[in-house]
Amino acid sequence: MGTNSRSDTMETEEDVPTPAQRSDDAAACGVSVKGLKENWQKWSNEHREYQEHNPFSHDGRPGAAPPRRGRDDYGTPPQGSMTERRGKDAHTHIGREVEELCQAIRNVGQPGDKDGGGRVVTVEFGKLFEHYVTISNKLVGVLLRARKQGLVDFEGEMLWQGKDDHAVITLLQ
């Protein structure tokens, strides 16, 4: 084990690049100050234009009108935007999950007759939870969505594993 001497860590004049060498290194990397400035200016202009149309920007520009209730486009993303696309994809995905839930209820549940005539399928929440847990970990959320769509019915606002294992879920369609 030796000690580092001061001369080992200090730079010599030959190690320090000259200004000409520095500019050659930057050119070799394809980076120039002019190119960086132009890219920054382009981004800045695009961002400024975006903020002018952003109703949630707090810079006080008059061009950014806040959304108004009652208008047809209130609460909807701009048409053709990525937000609109993601929303449609999410809607399709949850629709498939609701269909899978209804199929799981048909597979696990007991067929029966409806009070007003017709056929229904019923299943206890605990039994459905045991079966459905292998498919998805969001059973309660999908159940709430299916109830909102009028596909299933159950008592209570929320179902809890353990506490509501004997709650009856009825598939209406």
CSV table of C-alpha atoms in Angstrom, one decimal:
chain,number,residue,atom,x,y,z
A,1,MET,CA,0.0,0.0,0.0
A,2,GLY,CA,1.6,3.2,-1.1
A,3,THR,CA,0.4,6.7,-0.7
A,4,ASN,CA,-0.6,8.9,-3.6
A,5,SER,CA,1.8,11.6,-4.2
A,6,ARG,CA,0.6,15.1,-5.2
A,7,SER,CA,2.3,14.8,-8.6
A,8,ASP,CA,0.1,11.7,-9.5
A,9,THR,CA,-3.2,13.6,-9.2
A,10,MET,CA,-2.2,17.0,-10.6
A,11,GLU,CA,-2.7,17.8,-14.3
A,12,THR,CA,0.3,18.8,-16.4
A,13,GLU,CA,0.1,21.4,-19.1
A,14,GLU,CA,0.0,18.6,-21.7
A,15,ASP,CA,-3.2,17.2,-20.2
A,16,VAL,CA,-5.2,20.4,-20.3
A,17,PRO,CA,-6.9,20.8,-23.8
A,18,THR,CA,-6.4,24.1,-25.6
A,19,PRO,CA,-9.5,26.1,-26.7
A,20,ALA,CA,-9.0,24.9,-30.3
A,21,GLN,CA,-9.0,21.3,-29.1
A,22,ARG,CA,-12.2,21.9,-27.1
A,23,SER,CA,-14.1,23.2,-30.1
A,24,ASP,CA,-12.8,20.3,-32.2
A,25,ASP,CA,-14.1,17.9,-29.5
A,26,ALA,CA,-17.6,19.6,-29.6
A,27,ALA,CA,-17.7,19.5,-33.4
A,28,ALA,CA,-16.7,15.8,-33.3
A,29,CYS,CA,-19.7,15.2,-31.0
A,30,GLY,CA,-22.0,17.0,-33.4
A,31,VAL,CA,-22.9,19.7,-30.9
A,32,SER,CA,-22.6,23.4,-31.6
A,33,VAL,CA,-23.6,26.3,-29.5
A,34,LYS,CA,-25.6,27.7,-32.5
A,35,GLY,CA,-27.4,24.3,-32.8
A,36,LEU,CA,-28.2,24.1,-29.1
A,37,LYS,CA,-29.5,27.7,-29.2
A,38,GLU,CA,-31.8,27.0,-32.2
A,39,ASN,CA,-33.2,23.8,-30.6
A,40,TRP,CA,-33.8,25.6,-27.3
A,41,GLN,CA,-35.6,28.5,-29.2
A,42,LYS,CA,-37.7,26.0,-31.2
A,43,TRP,CA,-38.8,24.3,-28.0
A,44,SER,CA,-39.4,27.6,-26.3
A,45,ASN,CA,-41.7,28.8,-29.1
A,46,GLU,CA,-43.6,25.6,-29.2
A,47,HIS,CA,-44.1,25.6,-25.4
A,48,ARG,CA,-45.2,29.3,-25.4
A,49,GLU,CA,-47.8,28.5,-28.2
A,50,TYR,CA,-49.1,25.5,-26.2
A,51,GLN,CA,-49.4,27.5,-23.0
A,52,GLU,CA,-51.5,30.1,-24.9
A,53,HIS,CA,-54.1,27.5,-25.5
A,54,ASN,CA,-53.8,25.8,-22.1
A,55,PRO,CA,-56.7,26.9,-19.9
A,56,PHE,CA,-54.9,25.7,-16.8
A,57,SER,CA,-51.8,27.9,-17.4
A,58,HIS,CA,-51.6,30.7,-14.8
A,59,ASP,CA,-49.7,33.2,-16.8
A,60,GLY,CA,-52.8,35.4,-17.4
A,61,ARG,CA,-52.8,35.3,-21.2
A,62,PRO,CA,-56.1,36.3,-22.6
A,63,GLY,CA,-56.0,33.6,-25.3
A,64,ALA,CA,-56.4,30.8,-22.7
A,65,ALA,CA,-60.2,30.6,-22.1
A,66,PRO,CA,-61.2,28.4,-19.2
A,67,PRO,CA,-63.6,25.6,-19.8
A,68,ARG,CA,-67.3,26.6,-19.5
A,69,ARG,CA,-70.0,24.3,-18.1
A,70,GLY,CA,-72.8,23.5,-20.4
A,71,ARG,CA,-70.8,23.6,-23.6
A,72,ASP,CA,-70.6,20.5,-25.7
A,73,ASP,CA,-66.9,20.1,-25.3
A,74,TYR,CA,-66.9,20.7,-21.5
A,75,GLY,CA,-65.0,17.9,-19.7
A,76,THR,CA,-63.7,16.2,-22.9
A,77,PRO,CA,-60.2,16.1,-24.3
A,78,PRO,CA,-59.4,17.8,-27.6
A,79,GLN,CA,-60.4,15.7,-30.5
A,80,GLY,CA,-57.6,13.6,-31.9
A,81,SER,CA,-55.4,14.1,-28.9
A,82,MET,CA,-53.5,11.4,-27.1
A,83,THR,CA,-55.7,12.0,-24.0
A,84,GLU,CA,-58.8,11.2,-26.1
A,85,ARG,CA,-57.1,8.0,-27.5
A,86,ARG,CA,-56.1,6.8,-24.0
A,87,GLY,CA,-59.6,7.4,-22.8
A,88,LYS,CA,-61.1,5.3,-25.6
A,89,ASP,CA,-58.6,2.6,-24.9
A,90,ALA,CA,-59.4,2.6,-21.2
A,91,HIS,CA,-63.1,2.5,-22.0
A,92,THR,CA,-62.6,-0.6,-24.2
A,93,HIS,CA,-60.4,-2.3,-21.7
A,94,ILE,CA,-62.9,-1.9,-18.8
A,95,GLY,CA,-65.6,-3.1,-21.1
A,96,ARG,CA,-63.7,-6.3,-21.7
A,97,GLU,CA,-63.2,-6.7,-17.9
A,98,VAL,CA,-66.9,-6.3,-17.3
A,99,GLU,CA,-67.6,-9.0,-19.9
A,100,GLU,CA,-65.1,-11.3,-18.2
A,101,LEU,CA,-66.8,-10.6,-14.9
A,102,CYS,CA,-70.2,-11.5,-16.3
A,103,GLN,CA,-68.8,-14.7,-17.8
A,104,ALA,CA,-67.2,-15.6,-14.5
A,105,ILE,CA,-70.5,-15.1,-12.7
A,106,ARG,CA,-72.2,-17.4,-15.3
A,107,ASN,CA,-69.6,-20.0,-14.7
A,108,VAL,CA,-69.5,-19.9,-10.9
A,109,GLY,CA,-73.1,-18.8,-10.1
A,110,GLN,CA,-76.4,-20.6,-9.7
A,111,PRO,CA,-79.1,-20.1,-12.3
A,112,GLY,CA,-82.5,-19.1,-10.9
A,113,ASP,CA,-85.7,-17.3,-11.7
A,114,LYS,CA,-86.3,-13.6,-11.5
A,115,ASP,CA,-89.3,-12.3,-9.5
A,116,GLY,CA,-91.0,-10.8,-12.5
A,117,GLY,CA,-90.1,-13.8,-14.7
A,118,GLY,CA,-87.0,-14.5,-16.6
A,119,ARG,CA,-83.7,-16.0,-15.7
A,120,VAL,CA,-80.9,-14.7,-13.5
A,121,VAL,CA,-77.6,-16.0,-12.1
A,122,THR,CA,-76.6,-15.5,-8.5
A,123,VAL,CA,-73.4,-16.0,-6.7
A,124,GLU,CA,-72.0,-15.1,-3.3
A,125,PHE,CA,-69.3,-12.5,-3.2
A,126,GLY,CA,-66.8,-14.8,-1.4
A,127,LYS,CA,-67.2,-17.6,-3.9
A,128,LEU,CA,-66.8,-15.1,-6.8
A,129,PHE,CA,-63.8,-13.5,-5.1
A,130,GLU,CA,-62.1,-16.9,-4.8
A,131,HIS,CA,-62.6,-17.6,-8.5
A,132,TYR,CA,-62.1,-14.1,-9.9
A,133,VAL,CA,-58.9,-13.3,-7.9
A,134,THR,CA,-56.9,-15.5,-10.4
A,135,ILE,CA,-58.2,-13.3,-13.2
A,136,SER,CA,-57.9,-9.8,-11.8
A,137,ASN,CA,-57.2,-8.0,-8.6
A,138,LYS,CA,-59.8,-5.3,-9.2
A,139,LEU,CA,-63.0,-7.3,-8.7
A,140,VAL,CA,-64.8,-4.7,-6.6
A,141,GLY,CA,-64.1,-1.9,-9.0
A,142,VAL,CA,-65.3,-4.0,-11.9
A,143,LEU,CA,-68.4,-5.0,-10.0
A,144,LEU,CA,-69.2,-1.3,-9.3
A,145,ARG,CA,-68.8,-0.5,-13.0
A,146,ALA,CA,-71.0,-3.5,-14.0
A,147,ARG,CA,-73.7,-2.3,-11.5
A,148,LYS,CA,-73.5,1.2,-13.0
A,149,GLN,CA,-74.2,-0.3,-16.4
A,150,GLY,CA,-77.1,-2.3,-15.1
A,151,LEU,CA,-75.6,-5.7,-15.6
A,152,VAL,CA,-75.3,-6.9,-11.9
A,153,ASP,CA,-77.0,-6.0,-8.7
A,154,PHE,CA,-76.0,-6.4,-5.0
A,155,GLU,CA,-76.9,-4.8,-1.7
A,156,GLY,CA,-74.8,-2.1,-0.2
A,157,GLU,CA,-72.5,0.5,-1.6
A,158,MET,CA,-69.2,-1.4,-1.4
A,159,LEU,CA,-68.3,-5.1,-0.9
A,160,TRP,CA,-65.5,-6.1,1.4
A,161,GLN,CA,-63.7,-9.4,1.4
A,162,GLY,CA,-64.4,-11.4,4.6
A,163,LYS,CA,-67.2,-9.1,5.8
A,164,ASP,CA,-69.4,-9.4,2.7
A,165,ASP,CA,-68.5,-12.9,1.6
A,166,HIS,CA,-72.2,-14.0,1.9
A,167,ALA,CA,-73.6,-11.0,0.0
A,168,VAL,CA,-75.5,-12.2,-3.1
A,169,ILE,CA,-74.5,-10.8,-6.5
A,170,THR,CA,-77.2,-11.1,-9.2
A,171,LEU,CA,-76.3,-11.1,-12.9
A,172,LEU,CA,-79.2,-9.3,-14.5
A,173,GLN,CA,-78.5,-10.1,-18.2
